Short mmCIF file of C-alpha atoms and ligand atoms in Angstrom, two decimals:
data_model
loop_
_atom_site.label_atom_id
_atom_site.label_comp_id
_atom_site.label_asym_id
_atom_site.label_seq_id
_atom_site.Cartn_x
_atom_site.Cartn_y
_atom_site.Cartn_z
CA MET A 2 0.00 0.00 0.00
CA VAL A 3 1.34 3.44 -0.94
CA ALA A 4 1.55 5.76 2.08
CA GLN A 5 -0.54 8.88 1.57
CA LYS A 6 1.58 12.01 1.55
CA LEU A 7 0.31 14.48 4.13
CA PRO A 8 0.78 18.22 3.54
CA PRO A 9 3.78 19.53 5.52
CA GLU A 10 2.97 20.86 8.98
CA PRO A 11 3.34 24.63 8.99
CA LYS A 12 6.39 25.76 10.94
CA ALA A 13 5.53 26.60 14.55
CA LEU A 14 4.62 30.26 14.85
CA ARG A 15 5.93 32.01 17.96
CA VAL A 16 3.73 34.92 18.99
CA ALA A 17 4.43 37.49 21.72
CA ILE A 18 1.34 39.41 22.76
CA ILE A 19 2.28 42.59 24.59
CA GLY A 20 -0.41 43.56 27.13
CA GLY A 21 -3.02 41.58 29.06
CA GLY A 22 -6.10 43.82 28.61
CA PRO A 23 -9.16 42.76 26.56
CA ALA A 24 -7.17 42.93 23.29
CA GLY A 25 -4.29 40.76 24.53
CA LEU A 26 -6.47 38.23 26.34
CA GLY A 27 -8.89 37.90 23.42
CA ALA A 28 -6.04 37.44 20.94
CA ALA A 29 -4.41 34.84 23.20
CA ILE A 30 -7.63 32.81 23.38
CA ALA A 31 -8.21 32.92 19.62
CA LEU A 32 -4.57 32.29 18.62
CA SER A 33 -4.02 29.48 21.15
CA ALA A 34 -6.82 27.55 19.47
CA LEU A 35 -4.78 27.34 16.23
CA PRO A 36 -2.50 24.34 15.75
CA ASN A 37 1.22 24.85 16.08
CA VAL A 38 1.04 28.42 17.36
CA GLN A 39 2.97 29.19 20.53
CA VAL A 40 1.41 32.13 22.34
CA ASP A 41 2.77 34.13 25.26
CA ILE A 42 1.28 37.26 26.81
CA TYR A 43 3.76 39.68 28.40
CA GLU A 44 2.03 42.06 30.81
CA LYS A 45 3.83 44.81 32.72
CA ALA A 46 1.55 44.71 35.80
CA GLN A 47 2.47 42.47 38.71
CA VAL A 48 -1.15 41.45 39.14
CA LEU A 49 -3.79 41.51 36.40
CA ARG A 50 -6.11 44.09 37.85
CA GLU A 51 -8.69 46.15 36.01
CA VAL A 52 -8.86 49.59 37.59
CA GLY A 53 -11.89 51.02 35.81
CA ALA A 54 -15.34 50.61 37.36
CA GLY A 55 -17.93 49.28 34.92
CA ILE A 56 -17.99 48.58 31.23
CA ARG A 57 -20.81 48.29 28.71
CA ILE A 58 -21.10 45.06 26.75
CA GLY A 59 -23.61 45.11 23.92
CA TYR A 60 -24.48 42.87 20.97
CA ASN A 61 -21.09 43.25 19.25
CA GLY A 62 -19.30 42.39 22.50
CA TRP A 63 -21.48 39.38 23.35
CA LYS A 64 -21.08 38.02 19.80
CA VAL A 65 -17.29 38.00 19.94
CA LEU A 66 -17.23 36.78 23.56
CA GLU A 67 -19.37 33.87 22.38
CA LEU A 68 -16.84 33.04 19.64
CA LEU A 69 -14.07 33.15 22.25
CA GLY A 70 -16.04 30.87 24.58
CA ALA A 71 -16.21 33.44 27.39
CA ALA A 72 -19.73 34.92 27.11
CA ASP A 73 -21.30 32.55 29.64
CA LYS A 74 -18.75 33.53 32.29
CA ILE A 75 -19.73 37.22 32.32
CA THR A 76 -22.84 38.86 33.64
CA GLY A 77 -24.00 42.29 34.75
CA HIS A 78 -26.87 44.76 35.02
CA LEU A 79 -29.35 44.52 32.15
CA LYS A 80 -29.55 48.04 30.71
CA ASN A 81 -33.27 48.00 29.93
CA SER A 82 -33.70 51.71 30.58
CA VAL A 83 -31.29 54.59 30.09
CA THR A 84 -32.34 58.12 31.06
CA HIS A 85 -30.68 61.39 30.03
CA ARG A 86 -31.24 64.30 32.41
CA ASN A 87 -30.39 67.93 32.80
CA GLY A 88 -27.82 67.42 35.57
CA LEU A 89 -28.49 70.81 37.09
CA ASN A 90 -32.20 70.27 37.86
CA GLY A 91 -32.88 66.60 37.06
CA ASN A 92 -35.34 67.24 34.18
CA VAL A 93 -35.50 64.31 31.76
CA VAL A 94 -34.20 65.36 28.31
CA GLY A 95 -34.02 61.99 26.55
CA GLY A 96 -33.40 58.30 26.93
CA THR A 97 -33.60 54.87 25.40
CA GLY A 98 -35.90 51.92 26.02
CA GLU A 99 -35.62 48.18 25.84
CA SER A 100 -33.46 46.30 23.36
CA SER A 101 -35.08 44.04 20.76
CA PHE A 102 -32.27 41.47 20.85
CA PRO A 103 -32.63 38.07 22.54
CA LEU A 104 -31.69 38.28 26.21
CA GLN A 105 -28.14 36.95 25.83
CA TYR A 106 -27.25 39.78 23.39
CA GLN A 107 -28.83 42.69 25.25
CA PRO A 108 -26.59 45.47 26.56
CA ARG A 109 -25.35 45.08 30.10
CA ARG A 110 -23.23 47.20 32.41
CA VAL A 111 -20.64 44.84 33.80
CA ARG A 112 -17.93 45.13 36.44
CA ARG A 113 -14.67 45.39 34.52
CA THR A 114 -13.14 42.76 36.80
CA ARG A 115 -15.78 40.28 35.64
CA LEU A 116 -14.96 40.79 31.99
CA GLN A 117 -11.31 40.39 32.81
CA SER A 118 -11.68 37.24 34.91
CA GLY A 119 -14.02 35.70 32.32
CA LEU A 120 -11.31 36.20 29.70
CA VAL A 121 -8.37 35.19 31.92
CA SER A 122 -10.04 31.91 32.83
CA THR A 123 -10.42 31.11 29.11
CA VAL A 124 -6.73 31.72 28.30
CA PRO A 125 -4.80 28.42 28.43
CA GLU A 126 -2.58 27.96 31.47
CA GLY A 127 1.02 29.17 31.32
CA VAL A 128 0.38 31.76 28.59
CA ILE A 129 0.27 34.88 30.79
CA HIS A 130 3.58 36.23 32.13
CA LEU A 131 3.17 39.06 34.63
CA ASN A 132 5.72 41.67 35.66
CA LYS A 133 7.13 41.53 32.12
CA GLY A 134 6.99 45.12 30.88
CA VAL A 135 8.26 45.56 27.34
CA ALA A 136 10.77 48.37 26.80
CA SER A 137 11.14 48.14 23.02
CA ILE A 138 11.01 45.81 20.03
CA GLU A 139 13.62 45.45 17.26
CA ASP A 140 13.32 44.23 13.69
CA ILE A 141 15.73 41.37 13.11
CA PHE A 142 16.53 41.64 9.43
CA ASN A 143 15.50 38.44 7.62
CA GLY A 144 14.39 37.00 10.93
CA GLY A 145 11.83 37.62 13.61
CA VAL A 146 11.37 40.37 16.17
CA LYS A 147 13.44 40.86 19.31
CA VAL A 148 11.34 41.85 22.32
CA ASN A 149 13.34 43.70 24.97
CA PHE A 150 11.88 43.61 28.47
CA GLN A 151 12.26 46.30 31.11
CA ASP A 152 14.07 43.79 33.37
CA GLY A 153 16.94 43.49 30.85
CA THR A 154 15.93 40.09 29.41
CA TYR A 155 14.70 39.51 25.85
CA THR A 156 12.98 36.97 23.65
CA THR A 157 12.77 36.45 19.89
CA VAL A 158 9.50 35.67 18.14
CA ASP A 159 7.95 35.49 14.65
CA LEU A 160 5.05 37.85 15.40
CA VAL A 161 4.58 40.65 17.92
CA VAL A 162 0.99 41.58 18.76
CA GLY A 163 0.88 45.08 20.24
CA ALA A 164 -2.07 44.98 22.65
CA ASP A 165 -0.48 47.43 25.06
CA GLY A 166 -3.20 50.05 25.15
CA ILE A 167 -3.35 53.73 24.33
CA ARG A 168 0.29 54.42 25.35
CA SER A 169 1.62 51.57 23.22
CA VAL A 170 5.37 50.93 23.20
CA VAL A 171 4.86 48.62 20.21
CA ARG A 172 3.14 51.41 18.27
CA ASP A 173 6.00 53.79 19.18
CA SER A 174 8.46 51.27 17.72
CA ILE A 175 6.76 50.79 14.36
CA PHE A 176 5.28 54.29 14.00
CA PRO A 177 7.68 56.58 15.91
CA ASP A 178 6.08 59.78 14.54
CA HIS A 179 2.63 59.00 15.92
CA THR A 180 1.71 60.92 19.09
CA ILE A 181 -1.28 61.11 21.43
CA LYS A 182 -2.53 64.18 23.31
CA PHE A 183 -4.74 65.02 26.29
CA THR A 184 -8.26 65.59 24.92
CA GLY A 185 -9.37 67.90 27.75
CA THR A 186 -11.60 65.27 29.38
CA THR A 187 -10.93 64.02 32.91
CA ILE A 188 -12.92 61.05 34.18
CA TRP A 189 -13.38 59.91 37.78
CA ARG A 190 -14.77 56.45 38.40
CA THR A 191 -15.77 54.33 41.36
CA LEU A 192 -17.89 51.39 42.48
CA ILE A 193 -19.80 51.55 45.78
CA PRO A 194 -22.45 49.27 47.32
CA ILE A 195 -25.83 49.95 45.72
CA THR A 196 -27.40 50.05 49.18
CA SER A 197 -25.42 53.21 49.99
CA VAL A 198 -27.38 55.28 47.42
CA LYS A 199 -30.78 53.54 47.56
CA ASP A 200 -32.44 56.08 49.85
CA ILE A 201 -31.64 58.94 47.40
CA GLY A 202 -34.34 57.63 45.09
CA PRO A 203 -34.97 55.30 42.12
CA GLU A 204 -34.02 58.02 39.61
CA VAL A 205 -30.45 57.62 40.92
CA TYR A 206 -30.02 53.96 41.82
CA ALA A 207 -32.58 51.92 39.86
CA GLY A 208 -31.33 52.20 36.28
CA THR A 209 -28.66 53.75 34.12
CA SER A 210 -28.77 57.55 34.02
CA TRP A 211 -26.70 60.39 32.62
CA TRP A 212 -26.86 63.78 34.38
CA PHE A 213 -25.40 66.42 32.06
CA GLY A 214 -23.92 69.71 33.24
CA THR A 215 -22.35 72.58 31.34
CA ALA A 216 -18.84 71.08 31.19
CA GLY A 217 -19.35 67.38 31.76
CA HIS A 218 -21.70 64.79 33.19
CA VAL A 219 -22.27 62.30 35.99
CA TYR A 220 -23.19 58.72 35.07
CA PHE A 221 -24.93 56.29 37.42
CA SER A 222 -25.48 52.60 36.81
CA PRO A 223 -25.91 49.33 38.64
CA VAL A 224 -23.30 46.80 37.44
CA ASP A 225 -24.61 43.48 38.77
CA ASP A 226 -27.33 41.11 37.72
CA LYS A 227 -30.31 41.23 40.08
CA ASN A 228 -30.96 37.55 39.37
CA GLU A 229 -27.49 36.58 40.50
CA LEU A 230 -26.68 38.66 43.57
CA GLY A 231 -28.71 39.87 46.53
CA GLU A 232 -28.99 43.62 47.08
CA GLU A 233 -26.34 43.63 49.81
CA GLU A 234 -23.74 42.31 47.36
CA ARG A 235 -24.64 44.44 44.37
CA GLN A 236 -22.37 47.31 43.33
CA PHE A 237 -23.16 50.69 41.80
CA GLU A 238 -21.00 52.65 39.39
CA ILE A 239 -20.46 56.38 39.45
CA SER A 240 -18.47 57.85 36.60
CA CYS A 241 -18.04 61.63 36.24
CA ARG A 242 -16.51 63.66 33.46
CA ASN A 243 -15.24 67.20 33.27
CA LEU A 244 -14.03 68.93 30.15
CA VAL A 245 -11.45 71.72 29.99
CA ASP A 246 -9.86 73.37 26.98
CA PRO A 247 -6.78 71.22 26.29
CA ALA A 248 -5.09 74.17 24.56
CA THR A 249 -4.98 76.23 27.78
CA ASP A 250 -4.69 73.41 30.33
CA THR A 251 -1.25 73.16 31.93
CA THR A 252 -1.88 70.49 34.60
CA LYS A 253 0.24 67.34 34.43
CA ARG A 254 -2.04 64.53 33.28
CA PHE A 255 -1.77 60.79 33.86
CA SER A 256 -3.47 58.47 31.48
CA TRP A 257 -4.92 55.76 33.67
CA GLY A 258 -6.23 55.21 37.17
CA VAL A 259 -4.54 57.48 39.72
CA PRO A 260 -6.28 58.01 43.11
CA ALA A 261 -8.27 61.25 43.52
CA THR A 262 -9.62 62.87 46.71
CA ASN A 263 -13.35 63.41 47.23
CA GLU A 264 -12.72 67.15 47.44
CA ARG A 265 -11.11 67.18 44.01
CA VAL A 266 -13.95 65.23 42.40
CA VAL A 267 -16.93 67.06 43.95
CA SER A 268 -15.39 70.49 43.24
CA HIS A 269 -16.34 69.99 39.56
CA PHE A 270 -20.01 69.24 40.26
CA THR A 271 -21.07 71.85 42.87
CA ASP A 272 -23.87 73.27 40.66
CA TYR A 273 -25.48 69.86 40.03
CA ASP A 274 -28.89 68.63 41.24
CA PRO A 275 -28.86 67.87 45.01
CA ARG A 276 -29.47 64.15 44.29
CA VAL A 277 -26.25 64.01 42.28
CA ARG A 278 -24.28 65.84 44.97
CA GLU A 279 -25.74 63.55 47.62
CA ALA A 280 -24.70 60.43 45.67
CA LEU A 281 -21.17 61.80 45.25
CA SER A 282 -20.98 62.49 48.99
CA ARG A 283 -21.67 58.80 49.70
CA VAL A 284 -18.38 57.69 48.12
CA PRO A 285 -15.90 56.73 50.85
CA GLU A 286 -12.62 58.70 50.79
CA GLY A 287 -9.92 56.90 48.78
CA ASN A 288 -12.35 55.20 46.36
CA TRP A 289 -12.10 57.50 43.34
CA LYS A 290 -9.72 56.82 40.49
CA GLU A 291 -8.89 59.54 37.97
CA PHE A 292 -8.34 58.98 34.25
CA ALA A 293 -7.18 61.60 31.79
CA ALA A 294 -8.42 60.88 28.29
CA PHE A 295 -5.72 60.82 25.61
CA ALA A 296 -6.30 60.33 21.91
CA GLY A 297 -4.32 60.37 18.71
CA PRO A 298 -4.85 60.44 14.95
CA ARG A 299 -5.80 57.38 12.97
CA LEU A 300 -3.04 55.09 11.81
CA GLU A 301 -2.87 54.55 8.05
CA THR A 302 -2.15 50.88 8.62
CA LEU A 303 -2.27 48.60 11.66
CA HIS A 304 0.87 46.57 10.99
CA GLY A 305 4.57 47.03 10.34
CA TRP A 306 7.72 45.16 9.36
CA ASP A 307 5.48 42.27 8.06
CA LYS A 308 5.60 40.81 11.59
CA VAL A 309 4.13 43.34 14.04
CA VAL A 310 0.44 44.13 14.40
CA LEU A 311 -1.55 46.48 16.64
CA LEU A 312 -4.83 45.55 18.34
CA GLY A 313 -7.33 47.35 20.57
CA ASP A 314 -6.57 50.82 21.92
CA ALA A 315 -3.00 50.60 20.59
CA SER A 316 -4.41 50.43 17.05
CA HIS A 317 -7.08 53.15 17.27
CA PRO A 318 -6.31 55.62 20.05
CA LEU A 319 -9.86 56.97 20.34
CA SER A 320 -10.02 57.32 24.11
CA GLY A 321 -13.16 55.38 24.86
CA ALA A 322 -15.28 57.03 22.13
CA PHE A 323 -18.41 54.94 21.40
CA GLY A 324 -18.10 53.13 24.78
CA SER A 325 -17.36 49.90 22.96
CA GLY A 326 -13.56 49.70 22.90
CA ALA A 327 -13.42 46.35 24.67
CA ALA A 328 -15.58 44.81 21.94
CA PHE A 329 -13.36 46.37 19.23
CA ALA A 330 -10.30 44.96 21.00
CA LEU A 331 -11.79 41.45 21.20
CA GLU A 332 -12.95 41.57 17.58
CA ASP A 333 -9.40 42.52 16.53
CA GLY A 334 -7.94 39.43 18.22
CA TRP A 335 -10.52 37.07 16.74
CA VAL A 336 -10.04 38.43 13.21
CA LEU A 337 -6.25 38.22 13.54
CA ALA A 338 -6.54 34.52 14.39
CA ARG A 339 -8.84 33.93 11.38
CA ALA A 340 -6.42 35.77 9.07
CA ILE A 341 -3.45 33.73 10.30
CA GLU A 342 -5.38 30.49 9.94
CA HIS A 343 -6.47 31.50 6.42
CA THR A 344 -2.99 32.24 5.04
CA ARG A 345 -1.03 29.63 7.00
CA GLY A 346 1.33 27.65 4.85
CA ALA A 347 1.12 30.07 1.88
CA PRO A 348 4.37 31.77 0.78
CA LYS A 349 4.85 34.85 3.01
CA GLY A 350 1.76 33.64 4.87
CA LEU A 351 2.32 35.80 7.96
CA ALA A 352 2.76 39.02 5.99
CA LYS A 353 -0.40 38.14 4.02
CA ALA A 354 -2.31 37.49 7.24
CA LEU A 355 -1.44 40.96 8.51
CA GLN A 356 -2.61 42.47 5.21
CA VAL A 357 -5.89 40.59 5.48
CA PHE A 358 -6.32 41.79 9.08
CA ASP A 359 -5.60 45.35 7.98
CA ALA A 360 -7.98 45.14 5.03
CA ILE A 361 -10.81 44.28 7.43
CA ARG A 362 -10.04 46.47 10.44
CA SER A 363 -8.45 49.65 9.00
CA PRO A 364 -11.54 50.75 7.03
CA TYR A 365 -13.67 50.06 10.13
CA TYR A 366 -11.55 52.37 12.28
CA LEU A 367 -11.41 54.95 9.46
CA ARG A 368 -15.21 55.00 9.50
CA MET A 369 -15.18 55.68 13.26
CA TYR A 370 -12.72 58.56 12.94
CA GLU A 371 -14.74 60.06 10.08
CA TYR A 372 -17.94 59.71 12.07
CA LEU A 373 -16.40 61.51 15.07
CA ASP A 374 -15.13 64.34 12.85
CA GLY A 375 -18.63 64.71 11.40
CA GLN A 376 -20.17 64.78 14.88
CA LYS A 377 -17.76 67.52 15.99
CA ASP A 378 -18.81 69.70 13.05
CA LYS A 379 -22.52 69.02 13.67
CA THR A 380 -22.29 69.85 17.40
CA GLN A 381 -20.39 73.06 16.66
CA SER A 382 -22.91 74.30 14.14
CA ALA A 383 -25.88 73.26 16.37
CA GLN A 384 -24.31 75.18 19.24
CA GLN A 385 -23.75 78.28 17.11
CA SER A 386 -27.35 78.29 15.90
CA SER A 387 -28.68 77.83 19.45
CA GLU A 388 -26.41 80.45 21.06
CA ASP A 389 -29.36 82.33 22.59
CA GLN A 390 -31.16 79.27 23.88
CA SER A 391 -31.27 77.99 27.46
CA PHE A 392 -28.87 75.32 28.70
CA GLU A 393 -31.68 72.78 28.66
CA ALA A 394 -32.69 73.57 25.08
CA LYS A 395 -29.06 73.21 23.97
CA LEU A 396 -28.78 69.97 25.92
CA LYS A 397 -31.81 68.53 24.14
CA ILE A 398 -30.15 69.28 20.78
CA ARG A 399 -26.96 67.62 22.00
CA VAL A 400 -28.68 64.54 23.38
CA SER A 401 -30.73 64.07 20.23
CA SER A 402 -27.51 64.15 18.16
CA PHE A 403 -26.00 61.22 20.09
CA GLY A 404 -25.34 58.34 17.77
CA GLY A 405 -26.95 55.70 19.94
CA GLU A 406 -27.19 52.00 19.28
CA LYS A 407 -30.03 52.38 16.77
CA PHE A 408 -28.20 54.99 14.71
CA LEU A 409 -24.87 53.20 14.58
CA PRO A 410 -25.72 49.56 13.80
CA TRP A 411 -22.36 49.13 12.01
CA ILE A 412 -20.78 49.53 15.46
CA TYR A 413 -23.23 48.27 18.06
CA HIS A 414 -24.81 45.51 15.98
CA ASN A 415 -21.59 44.35 14.41
CA ASP A 416 -21.26 40.58 14.08
CA ILE A 417 -17.59 39.87 13.53
CA GLU A 418 -18.18 36.33 12.31
CA LYS A 419 -20.40 37.69 9.53
CA VAL A 420 -17.76 40.31 8.71
CA TRP A 421 -15.21 37.53 8.28
CA ASP A 422 -17.55 35.43 6.12
CA GLU A 423 -18.23 38.47 3.93
CA TYR A 424 -14.50 39.09 3.59
CA LEU A 425 -14.02 35.51 2.36
CA ILE A 426 -16.87 35.86 -0.16
CA GLY A 427 -15.35 39.14 -1.42
CA GLU A 428 -11.93 37.54 -1.72
CA THR A 429 -13.31 34.58 -3.66
CA SER A 430 -15.14 36.79 -6.14
CA THR A 431 -12.12 39.07 -6.69
CA ASN A 432 -9.94 36.03 -7.32
CA GLY A 433 -12.45 34.88 -9.90
CA VAL A 434 -13.23 31.63 -8.06
CA HIS A 435 -16.98 31.04 -7.75
C1 FAD B 26 -13.56 56.36 30.55
C2 FAD B 26 -13.63 55.21 29.65
C3 FAD B 26 -14.81 54.48 29.57
C4 FAD B 26 -14.89 53.39 28.75
N1 FAD B 26 -16.05 52.68 28.70
C5 FAD B 26 -16.13 51.61 27.92
C6 FAD B 26 -17.31 50.82 27.87
O1 FAD B 26 -18.29 51.09 28.54
N2 FAD B 26 -17.32 49.72 27.06
C7 FAD B 26 -16.22 49.37 26.32
O2 FAD B 26 -16.27 48.36 25.59
N3 FAD B 26 -15.09 50.11 26.34
C8 FAD B 26 -15.02 51.19 27.12
N4 FAD B 26 -13.88 51.91 27.16
C9 FAD B 26 -12.75 51.52 26.32
C10 FAD B 26 -12.04 50.28 26.84
O3 FAD B 26 -11.70 50.42 28.20
C11 FAD B 26 -10.78 50.08 26.04
O4 FAD B 26 -11.05 50.27 24.68
C12 FAD B 26 -10.23 48.67 26.25
O5 FAD B 26 -9.82 48.51 27.59
C13 FAD B 26 -9.05 48.47 25.32
O6 FAD B 26 -8.42 47.25 25.61
P1 FAD B 26 -6.89 47.05 25.28
O7 FAD B 26 -6.58 45.67 25.69
O8 FAD B 26 -6.62 47.50 23.90
O9 FAD B 26 -6.10 48.09 26.21
P2 FAD B 26 -6.00 48.16 27.80
O10 FAD B 26 -7.26 47.75 28.43
O11 FAD B 26 -5.47 49.52 28.08
O12 FAD B 26 -4.88 47.08 28.17
C14 FAD B 26 -3.53 47.27 27.84
C15 FAD B 26 -2.69 46.36 28.73
O13 FAD B 26 -1.34 46.45 28.31
C16 FAD B 26 -0.50 46.56 29.45
N5 FAD B 26 0.72 47.25 29.02
C17 FAD B 26 0.86 48.54 28.67
N6 FAD B 26 2.12 48.83 28.33
C18 FAD B 26 2.80 47.68 28.44
C19 FAD B 26 4.17 47.33 28.23
N7 FAD B 26 5.07 48.23 27.82
N8 FAD B 26 4.54 46.05 28.44
C20 FAD B 26 3.64 45.10 28.86
N9 FAD B 26 2.35 45.39 29.11
C21 FAD B 26 1.93 46.66 28.89
C22 FAD B 26 -1.33 47.34 30.44
O14 FAD B 26 -0.88 47.16 31.77
C23 FAD B 26 -2.72 46.75 30.21
O15 FAD B 26 -2.95 45.60 30.98
C24 FAD B 26 -13.78 53.02 27.96
C25 FAD B 26 -12.59 53.74 28.05
C26 FAD B 26 -12.52 54.85 28.86
C27 FAD B 26 -11.24 55.64 28.92
#
């Protein structure tokens, strides 16, 4: 009997993922599922700890979490009502109702730690290396990439995945001219027991609400599933924003999660409705974390050197715009794995995979940047034409211009598996194969 000749096994692919946030963890899960791919995550923190408070997960997020096998591990508050209020007097100026999606795809506000632990527990054992900050990466001509760690050690790999967030060292290495800047927005976030604000009234504690002021807003939301935890265990998120003119601001800003005093936080919201001020006063000293929002221009391409690719906030430094960055980060990782699987074994397969990834994700991020530019222009002209109107009238115009879920289905209703299938169909028809 003649032995059947099997196709050669593709050479093992060594991948270093820099950063253990949603982008890095999602990519590790998706890439580890491919045969003959050796994946390691290098994370600078000593402990994987998510310092934000809550995070929104909607249809696009649940879809990709399902593909990664982590959706069932994550739960949170079902956002079945969202109210927009004039933060100065509490008047309702807008809001959204229930979602039409099946329950498992409806938007939820989730503790960030739950998203993180759901992902971490899905990453195969031994993949995550903590306390391994990356200092730089180097292109080894005709070879792989050298990853230099802050502790003086190094490793060499075939592919570097830059999932190291908005202040990406990997991005600095492949695109040294790209810079990010303070946007003018400062955010303070905390979680407190829901019981500590219950007596203020249902308009504060019962659902998700935005209280807008003249230079920012205060956001309230439960973050736990009523069906899972008793009231005593449930947490409540408060997230406040204040905007200053970045051109005139001279304060030193830190990007992510520094402690802030109660005095500092409440000083920005003294003219707000008494219910808002009361809720802020219930936060125990030492609980607030401050985040300065940084953003940068769009990258023309999301890969470099044919062996380095950027995912998540490193790839589109948008500073939390659209409130869906975790889903974008997870989608990036899943698509990267599909692209690598698709081109594996072909000549220059890795370089092709990065081009495929870029062909899918770059236009998507371009669309987001263009949308934001358009919104800026619209808000400016609406404000100019309503110069003589009251704060509340202007607020109503602003709130009605928000591109909510319904108006941005290409973001909030994105189904990344469908996007991939459509890419394959497009590729087949351009190659003339039917
Ligand atoms: C105020 C605010 C609210 C938001 N709300 C939402 C929301 O409701 N829903 C949502 O989906 N998204 C939201 N986002 C966006 C979301 O948080 C981010 O898009 C998401 O965390 C991006 O994931 P990431 O893995 O790309 O980056 P990150 O979460 O920033 O993770 C990067 C990781 O890389 C590590 N790292 C950095 N440098 C190095 C290095 N040199 N070496 C090794 N490791 C390194 C970091 O320690 C970190 O663990 C919000 C963002 C902001 C600012």
